[in-house]
Amino acid sequence: MAGFLAMKRDTAGPTLMQQLTLRLVVFTFIFAIFNIGLVVWTYVSQPEALGEQLLTMEASRLESSTVLTPDNLVGPPGAQRWSARYIDPTSPNLVGQDGRGSLMDWTRRERLEHGVRIIGVRRVERSDQPQWLWMEMEADSLRPFIPVILNEILAHVAMPLIPLLGLMLTFNVLAVRRVLQPLHQAEKEIEVLDPEKMTMRLTEPFAPREVKALVHTVNRALQRLEEAMVSLKSFTSNAAHELRTPLSILQLSLERLPESHQRNELQLDVSQISRMVDQMLDLTRADAMAFDTGTIVDLADIGRNVVSDLTPKAYAANRELRFEDHGPAIARGHAEAIYRIYRNLIDNAFLHAPGETSIEVFAGPGPKIGVRDHGPGISDADAQKIFEQFWRKDRRKHNGAGLGLGIVRRLADAHQGSVSVKSSYGSGALFTVQFQEGISPEDGVP
């Protein structure tokens, strides 16, 4: 039951946010590759446009030069021949003049035996005065045009995609965070679910619809689980109650039999079954917490009563069972439930402490009780398990059902208290139960 709703968050796999971001980046990369291919294909299939863009780019580079130095006349990388010069716009018979004798930008492409020739004129501004630049280039490959293609890729692919990718990532973060918020809320509520409070339900969000449907389904599962647990607890309680009567009748019938070893064995078996039935009832009450833990009680008085009731059992087993009052022990709790805590701790000592060793029961100082035995002790590994219900280290050596210490912890939890054990292997064990503070001794005990 304790590990029923234990959950561990898996941090090994990627989050939904990471998956969506990765898919968005991959999609953007594929889209960019497609655009790059489209730009390259467009210019390769339209060589006139490619030559026109090349001359325009070179004119922009040369526009800031006062004179055309040898460095400026290098031209595009990969060009076989390149020349550039400023021309007089009034020169007659220049290609590109309109009917009024003025120049205009123009480009002409000529095919050669081993390549192409690009000739053109561009208007540039120098010292706020218009100038006309004549350019001529010969090439036998696409290498001189690579800067044009790269510039087009930068202008028409990279520049638009970078802000678009940023906007898409921002939208992705905001949208996914909004969608996941109800799931994060449900996760927090699931982590604090308590098997002892099966009436708890998850908060159902208004949107998104898929998350709402998931949370609603989980709540329906919790409802069915609550009904099943209530039914199981009810069955356990009813079965235990029904068994008490036939066990009592069986015990009386065994007492009428003649004294024999077989009768003693049967009586021991019936006694163990009766103890198990009582423990089942204690466990049912503890699970239901069907008792008031707010009453002021004297833990020492309860301890004395338990020791007095179990003294015949200790005498029959030739064991010393004694009670020690260590000081005022006033607490808030339920007297019968605390009696059961004492009883189960003492029964555990009878069961596990060997031979004729003594058992000490004490109360105080303060709102605590304890039982010490002088048995084999408890190892550190076993100390983590002994309060689990139905746990037994060796089922062949012990006749108990493994419920006693589990009931102690459940009853202590019902009192908002705690139970602990200190033990040195081979030198016995000390069980201590801490309760809530009661009133001071001067106030009296009702």
Coordinates of C-alpha atoms in Angstrom, one line a residue, residues 7-440:
M7 CA 6.0 7.7 -8.9
K8 CA 9.4 8.6 -10.4
R9 CA 9.7 11.2 -13.1
D10 CA 11.6 9.8 -16.1
T11 CA 14.2 12.4 -17.0
A12 CA 16.0 10.1 -19.5
G13 CA 13.9 10.9 -22.6
P14 CA 13.4 14.2 -24.3
T15 CA 10.5 16.5 -23.2
L16 CA 7.7 17.4 -25.5
M17 CA 9.1 20.9 -25.8
Q18 CA 12.4 19.5 -26.9
Q19 CA 10.8 17.2 -29.5
L20 CA 8.7 19.9 -31.0
T21 CA 11.7 22.3 -31.1
L22 CA 13.8 19.7 -32.8
R23 CA 11.1 19.0 -35.4
L24 CA 10.7 22.7 -36.0
V25 CA 14.4 23.1 -36.6
V26 CA 14.6 20.1 -38.9
F27 CA 11.6 21.4 -40.9
T28 CA 13.2 24.8 -41.2
F29 CA 16.4 23.3 -42.4
I30 CA 14.7 21.2 -45.0
F31 CA 12.7 24.2 -46.1
A32 CA 15.9 26.3 -46.4
I33 CA 17.6 23.5 -48.5
F34 CA 14.6 23.5 -50.8
N35 CA 14.7 27.3 -51.1
I36 CA 18.4 27.2 -51.8
G37 CA 17.9 24.6 -54.5
L38 CA 15.1 26.7 -56.0
V39 CA 17.3 29.9 -56.1
V40 CA 20.2 28.0 -57.8
W41 CA 17.8 26.3 -60.3
T42 CA 16.2 29.7 -61.1
Y43 CA 19.4 31.4 -62.0
V44 CA 21.0 28.5 -63.7
S45 CA 18.0 28.2 -66.0
Q46 CA 18.0 32.0 -66.6
P47 CA 21.6 32.9 -67.4
E48 CA 20.6 36.4 -68.6
A49 CA 19.3 37.3 -65.2
L50 CA 22.4 35.8 -63.6
G51 CA 24.7 38.0 -65.8
E52 CA 22.6 41.1 -65.1
Q53 CA 22.8 40.6 -61.3
L54 CA 26.6 40.0 -61.5
L55 CA 27.2 43.4 -63.3
T56 CA 24.9 45.2 -60.8
M57 CA 26.9 43.7 -57.9
E58 CA 30.2 44.7 -59.4
A59 CA 28.9 48.2 -60.1
S60 CA 27.9 48.6 -56.4
R61 CA 31.4 47.5 -55.4
L62 CA 33.1 49.9 -57.7
E63 CA 30.8 52.8 -57.0
S64 CA 32.8 54.0 -54.0
S65 CA 36.1 54.1 -55.9
T66 CA 37.3 57.5 -57.2
V67 CA 39.5 55.8 -59.9
L68 CA 39.5 52.3 -61.3
T69 CA 42.7 51.0 -59.7
P70 CA 44.2 47.6 -60.7
D71 CA 42.7 46.2 -57.5
N72 CA 39.2 47.2 -58.6
L73 CA 39.8 45.8 -62.1
V74 CA 40.4 42.3 -60.8
G75 CA 36.7 41.5 -61.3
P76 CA 34.8 38.5 -60.0
P77 CA 36.8 35.4 -59.0
G78 CA 37.0 32.9 -61.8
A79 CA 36.6 35.5 -64.6
Q80 CA 38.9 34.8 -67.6
R81 CA 38.8 38.5 -68.6
W82 CA 37.4 41.6 -66.9
S83 CA 37.5 45.2 -67.8
A84 CA 35.7 48.3 -66.4
R85 CA 35.8 52.0 -67.3
Y86 CA 33.7 55.1 -66.9
I87 CA 32.3 56.4 -70.2
D88 CA 31.0 59.7 -71.6
P89 CA 27.2 59.5 -71.8
T90 CA 27.3 61.8 -74.8
S91 CA 29.4 59.4 -76.9
P92 CA 27.5 58.6 -80.1
N93 CA 26.5 55.1 -81.1
L94 CA 26.6 53.5 -77.6
V95 CA 24.3 50.6 -77.1
G96 CA 21.6 51.5 -74.6
Q97 CA 20.9 55.1 -75.6
D98 CA 17.3 56.0 -75.8
G99 CA 15.8 58.2 -78.5
R100 CA 16.9 61.4 -76.8
G101 CA 20.6 60.3 -76.7
S102 CA 20.7 59.5 -72.9
L103 CA 22.1 56.3 -71.5
M104 CA 20.3 53.6 -69.5
D105 CA 21.3 50.5 -67.6
W106 CA 21.6 47.5 -70.0
T107 CA 23.1 44.1 -70.2
R108 CA 24.0 41.9 -73.1
R109 CA 25.1 38.3 -73.1
E110 CA 27.0 36.7 -76.0
R111 CA 27.9 33.1 -76.4
L112 CA 31.6 32.3 -77.2
E113 CA 33.2 29.1 -78.3
H114 CA 34.3 28.2 -74.8
G115 CA 32.1 30.3 -72.6
V116 CA 30.1 33.5 -72.5
R117 CA 30.8 37.3 -72.7
I118 CA 28.8 39.7 -70.5
I119 CA 28.8 43.3 -71.4
G120 CA 26.8 46.1 -69.7
V121 CA 26.5 49.6 -68.5
R122 CA 25.4 50.7 -65.0
R123 CA 24.7 54.1 -63.6
V124 CA 26.6 54.9 -60.4
E125 CA 26.6 57.9 -58.1
R126 CA 30.0 59.5 -57.4
S127 CA 30.3 62.7 -55.4
D128 CA 26.5 63.1 -55.9
Q129 CA 27.0 63.1 -59.7
P130 CA 25.8 60.4 -61.9
Q131 CA 28.5 58.4 -63.8
W132 CA 28.2 55.6 -66.3
L133 CA 30.3 52.5 -65.8
W134 CA 31.1 50.2 -68.7
M135 CA 31.9 46.5 -67.7
E136 CA 32.9 43.5 -69.8
M137 CA 33.6 40.0 -68.6
E138 CA 34.4 36.6 -70.2
A139 CA 33.9 33.3 -68.3
D140 CA 33.9 29.6 -69.1
S141 CA 32.2 28.4 -65.9
L142 CA 29.7 29.3 -63.2
R143 CA 32.4 30.2 -60.7
P144 CA 32.2 34.0 -61.3
F145 CA 28.5 33.9 -60.6
I146 CA 28.8 32.1 -57.2
P147 CA 28.8 35.5 -55.3
V148 CA 25.5 36.4 -57.0
I149 CA 23.9 33.1 -56.0
L150 CA 25.2 33.4 -52.4
N151 CA 23.9 36.9 -52.2
E152 CA 20.5 35.8 -53.4
I153 CA 20.5 32.9 -50.9
L154 CA 21.3 35.4 -48.1
A155 CA 18.7 37.9 -49.2
H156 CA 15.9 35.5 -50.1
V157 CA 16.5 32.5 -47.9
A158 CA 18.6 33.3 -44.7
M159 CA 17.2 36.7 -44.0
P160 CA 13.5 35.8 -44.1
L161 CA 14.0 32.4 -42.4
I162 CA 15.9 33.7 -39.3
P163 CA 13.2 36.0 -38.0
L164 CA 10.6 33.4 -39.1
L165 CA 12.3 30.7 -37.1
G166 CA 12.6 32.9 -34.1
L167 CA 8.8 33.7 -34.3
M168 CA 7.9 30.1 -34.7
L169 CA 10.1 29.0 -31.8
T170 CA 8.6 31.7 -29.6
F171 CA 5.1 30.6 -30.6
N172 CA 6.1 27.0 -30.0
V173 CA 7.3 27.7 -26.5
L174 CA 4.2 29.8 -25.6
A175 CA 1.7 27.4 -27.2
V176 CA 3.2 24.2 -25.8
R177 CA 3.7 25.7 -22.4
R178 CA 0.0 26.6 -22.3
V179 CA -1.0 23.2 -23.5
L180 CA 1.2 21.4 -21.0
Q181 CA 0.2 23.6 -18.0
P182 CA -2.8 21.4 -17.1
L183 CA -0.6 18.3 -17.4
H184 CA 2.0 19.8 -15.0
Q185 CA -0.9 20.6 -12.6
A186 CA -2.2 17.1 -12.9
E187 CA 1.3 15.7 -12.3
K188 CA 1.7 17.7 -9.1
E189 CA -1.7 16.5 -7.8
I190 CA -0.9 12.9 -8.7
E191 CA 2.4 13.1 -6.8
V192 CA 0.6 14.0 -3.6
L193 CA -2.2 11.4 -3.9
D194 CA -2.4 9.4 -0.7
P195 CA -3.9 5.9 -0.5
E196 CA -5.3 6.9 2.8
K197 CA -7.3 9.7 1.2
M198 CA -8.8 8.0 -1.8
T199 CA -11.5 10.7 -2.1
M200 CA -9.0 13.1 -3.7
R201 CA -9.4 13.8 -7.4
L202 CA -7.5 15.7 -10.0
T203 CA -8.6 19.2 -11.1
E204 CA -10.1 18.9 -14.6
P205 CA -9.1 21.8 -16.9
F206 CA -11.5 23.5 -19.3
A207 CA -9.1 23.1 -22.2
P208 CA -7.5 21.6 -24.1
R209 CA -10.1 18.9 -24.7
E210 CA -7.5 16.0 -24.9
V211 CA -6.0 16.9 -21.6
K212 CA -9.4 17.3 -20.0
A213 CA -10.4 13.8 -21.3
L214 CA -7.2 12.3 -19.9
V215 CA -7.7 13.8 -16.5
H216 CA -11.3 12.8 -16.5
T217 CA -10.3 9.2 -17.3
V218 CA -7.8 9.2 -14.4
N219 CA -10.5 10.5 -12.0
R220 CA -12.8 7.7 -13.1
A221 CA -10.0 5.2 -12.5
L222 CA -9.5 6.7 -9.0
Q223 CA -13.2 6.4 -8.4
R224 CA -13.2 2.7 -9.3
L225 CA -10.1 2.2 -7.2
E226 CA -11.7 3.9 -4.2
E227 CA -14.8 1.7 -4.6
A228 CA -12.6 -1.4 -4.8
M229 CA -10.6 -0.5 -1.7
V230 CA -13.7 0.3 0.3
S231 CA -15.2 -3.0 -0.7
L232 CA -12.0 -4.9 0.2
K233 CA -11.7 -3.2 3.6
S234 CA -15.4 -3.9 4.2
F235 CA -15.0 -7.5 3.3
T236 CA -11.9 -7.8 5.6
S237 CA -13.7 -6.3 8.5
N238 CA -16.9 -8.4 8.0
A239 CA -14.9 -11.6 7.6
A240 CA -12.9 -10.9 10.7
H241 CA -16.0 -10.2 12.7
E242 CA -17.7 -13.4 11.4
L243 CA -14.7 -15.5 12.3
R244 CA -14.5 -14.4 15.9
T245 CA -17.7 -16.3 17.0
P246 CA -16.7 -19.7 15.5
L247 CA -13.2 -19.3 16.8
S248 CA -14.6 -18.7 20.3
I249 CA -16.8 -21.7 20.1
L250 CA -13.9 -23.8 18.8
Q251 CA -11.7 -22.6 21.7
L252 CA -14.4 -23.6 24.3
S253 CA -14.9 -26.9 22.6
L254 CA -11.1 -27.6 22.8
E255 CA -11.1 -26.9 26.5
R256 CA -13.7 -29.6 27.1
L257 CA -11.4 -32.2 25.5
P258 CA -9.2 -34.4 27.8
E259 CA -5.7 -33.1 28.5
S260 CA -3.3 -34.1 25.7
H261 CA -0.4 -32.9 23.6
Q262 CA -2.7 -32.8 20.5
R263 CA -5.3 -30.6 22.4
N264 CA -2.5 -28.2 23.4
E265 CA -1.3 -27.9 19.8
L266 CA -4.8 -27.2 18.6
Q267 CA -5.4 -24.6 21.2
L268 CA -2.1 -22.9 20.2
D269 CA -3.2 -22.9 16.6
V270 CA -6.6 -21.5 17.4
S271 CA -5.0 -18.8 19.6
Q272 CA -2.7 -17.8 16.7
I273 CA -5.7 -17.6 14.4
S274 CA -7.7 -15.5 16.9
R275 CA -4.7 -13.2 17.2
M276 CA -4.6 -12.8 13.5
V277 CA -8.3 -12.0 13.3
D278 CA -7.9 -9.4 16.0
Q279 CA -5.0 -7.9 14.1
M280 CA -7.1 -7.8 10.9
L281 CA -9.8 -5.9 12.8
D282 CA -7.1 -3.5 14.2
L283 CA -5.8 -2.9 10.8
T284 CA -9.3 -2.2 9.4
R285 CA -9.9 0.3 12.2
A286 CA -6.5 1.9 11.6
D287 CA -7.2 2.2 7.8
A288 CA -10.6 3.6 8.5
M289 CA -9.2 5.8 11.3
A290 CA -12.6 5.4 12.9
F291 CA -11.7 6.7 16.3
D292 CA -11.2 10.0 18.0
T293 CA -7.6 10.8 18.7
G294 CA -8.2 14.1 20.5
T295 CA -8.9 12.7 23.9
I296 CA -6.4 13.4 26.7
V297 CA -5.0 10.0 27.9
D298 CA -2.4 8.9 30.4
L299 CA 0.0 6.6 28.5
A300 CA 1.4 5.1 31.8
D301 CA -2.1 4.0 33.0
I302 CA -2.7 2.3 29.6
G303 CA 0.7 0.6 29.8
R304 CA 0.1 -0.7 33.3
N305 CA -3.2 -2.2 32.1
V306 CA -1.6 -3.9 29.2
V307 CA 1.2 -5.4 31.3
S308 CA -1.4 -6.6 33.9
D309 CA -3.5 -8.3 31.2
L310 CA -0.4 -10.0 29.6
T311 CA 1.2 -11.1 32.9
P312 CA -0.5 -14.6 32.8
K313 CA 0.9 -15.1 29.3
A314 CA 4.4 -14.0 30.5
Y315 CA 4.1 -16.3 33.6
A316 CA 3.1 -19.3 31.5
A317 CA 6.2 -18.6 29.2
N318 CA 8.4 -18.1 32.2
R319 CA 9.2 -14.6 31.0
E320 CA 9.6 -11.4 33.0
L321 CA 7.3 -8.6 31.8
R322 CA 7.6 -5.4 33.7
F323 CA 6.4 -1.8 33.4
E324 CA 8.5 1.2 34.0
D325 CA 7.2 4.7 34.6
H326 CA 9.8 7.2 33.3
G327 CA 7.8 10.4 34.1
P328 CA 4.6 12.1 33.2
A329 CA 3.3 10.8 29.8
I330 CA 0.1 12.7 28.9
A331 CA -0.9 12.6 25.3
R332 CA -3.8 13.1 22.9
G333 CA -5.1 9.9 21.5
H334 CA -7.6 7.0 21.7
A335 CA -7.1 4.7 24.7
E336 CA -8.1 1.5 23.0
A337 CA -5.9 2.2 19.9
I338 CA -2.9 2.9 22.2
Y339 CA -3.7 -0.3 24.1
R340 CA -3.4 -2.1 20.7
I341 CA -0.1 -0.5 20.0
Y342 CA 1.3 -1.7 23.4
R343 CA -0.2 -5.1 22.8
N344 CA 1.3 -5.6 19.3
L345 CA 4.7 -4.4 20.4
I346 CA 4.7 -6.8 23.4
D347 CA 3.4 -9.7 21.3
N348 CA 6.2 -9.0 18.8
A349 CA 8.8 -9.2 21.7
F350 CA 7.2 -12.5 22.9
L351 CA 7.5 -13.8 19.3
H352 CA 11.0 -12.8 18.4
A353 CA 12.9 -12.6 21.7
P354 CA 14.3 -16.0 22.7
G355 CA 13.8 -18.2 25.8
E356 CA 13.2 -16.6 29.1
T357 CA 14.6 -13.1 28.4
S358 CA 12.8 -10.2 30.0
I359 CA 10.6 -7.6 28.3
E360 CA 10.5 -4.0 29.5
V361 CA 7.6 -1.7 28.8
F362 CA 7.8 2.0 29.6
A363 CA 6.0 5.3 29.2
G364 CA 7.4 8.8 29.4
P365 CA 9.0 11.1 29.9
G366 CA 6.6 13.1 27.7
P367 CA 4.1 11.7 25.2
K368 CA 5.9 8.5 24.3
I369 CA 5.9 4.8 25.0
G370 CA 8.4 2.0 24.3
V371 CA 9.0 -1.7 24.5
R372 CA 12.5 -3.2 24.8
D373 CA 13.4 -6.9 24.3
H374 CA 16.7 -8.8 24.6
G375 CA 16.4 -10.9 21.5
P376 CA 18.7 -11.2 18.5
G377 CA 18.1 -7.6 17.4
I378 CA 17.3 -6.3 13.9
S379 CA 19.8 -5.7 11.1
D380 CA 19.9 -2.3 9.3
A381 CA 18.5 -3.9 6.1
D382 CA 15.5 -5.5 8.0
A383 CA 14.8 -2.3 10.0
Q384 CA 13.6 -0.7 6.7
K385 CA 11.1 -3.5 6.2
I386 CA 9.7 -4.6 9.5
F387 CA 6.8 -2.1 9.5
E388 CA 5.6 -3.3 6.1
Q389 CA 2.4 -5.3 6.4
F390 CA 2.8 -9.1 6.0
W391 CA 6.6 -8.9 5.9
R392 CA 8.4 -11.7 7.6
K393 CA 12.1 -12.4 7.3
D394 CA 11.7 -16.2 7.5
R395 CA 8.2 -17.6 7.2
R396 CA 9.4 -21.0 8.3
K397 CA 10.6 -19.9 11.7
H398 CA 7.7 -17.6 12.8
N399 CA 4.0 -18.3 13.0
G400 CA 3.0 -14.6 12.9
A401 CA 1.3 -13.1 9.9
G402 CA 3.6 -10.1 9.7
L403 CA 0.8 -7.7 10.7
G404 CA 1.7 -6.6 14.2
L405 CA 4.3 -3.9 13.5
G406 CA 2.4 -2.8 10.5
I407 CA -0.6 -2.1 12.7
V408 CA 1.6 -0.2 15.2
R409 CA 2.7 2.1 12.4
R410 CA -0.8 2.6 11.1
L411 CA -2.2 3.4 14.5
A412 CA 0.7 5.7 15.2
D413 CA 0.0 7.5 11.9
A414 CA -3.6 7.8 12.8
H415 CA -2.5 9.6 15.9
Q416 CA -0.2 11.8 13.8
G417 CA 2.7 10.2 15.7
S418 CA 5.7 8.2 14.7
V419 CA 7.3 4.8 15.5
S420 CA 11.0 4.1 15.4
V421 CA 13.3 1.2 16.3
K422 CA 16.9 1.2 17.7
S423 CA 18.8 -2.1 17.6
S424 CA 22.2 -3.5 17.8
Y425 CA 22.3 -6.8 16.0
G426 CA 22.5 -9.5 18.7
S427 CA 21.6 -7.3 21.7
G428 CA 17.8 -6.7 21.4
A429 CA 15.6 -4.0 20.0
L430 CA 13.9 -0.9 21.4
F431 CA 10.7 0.3 19.8
T432 CA 9.5 3.8 20.6
V433 CA 6.2 5.5 19.7
Q434 CA 5.9 9.3 19.9
F435 CA 2.5 10.9 20.3
Q436 CA 1.2 14.4 20.2
E437 CA 1.5 16.6 23.4
G438 CA -1.4 16.4 25.8
I439 CA -2.0 18.7 28.8
S440 CA 0.5 19.3 31.6

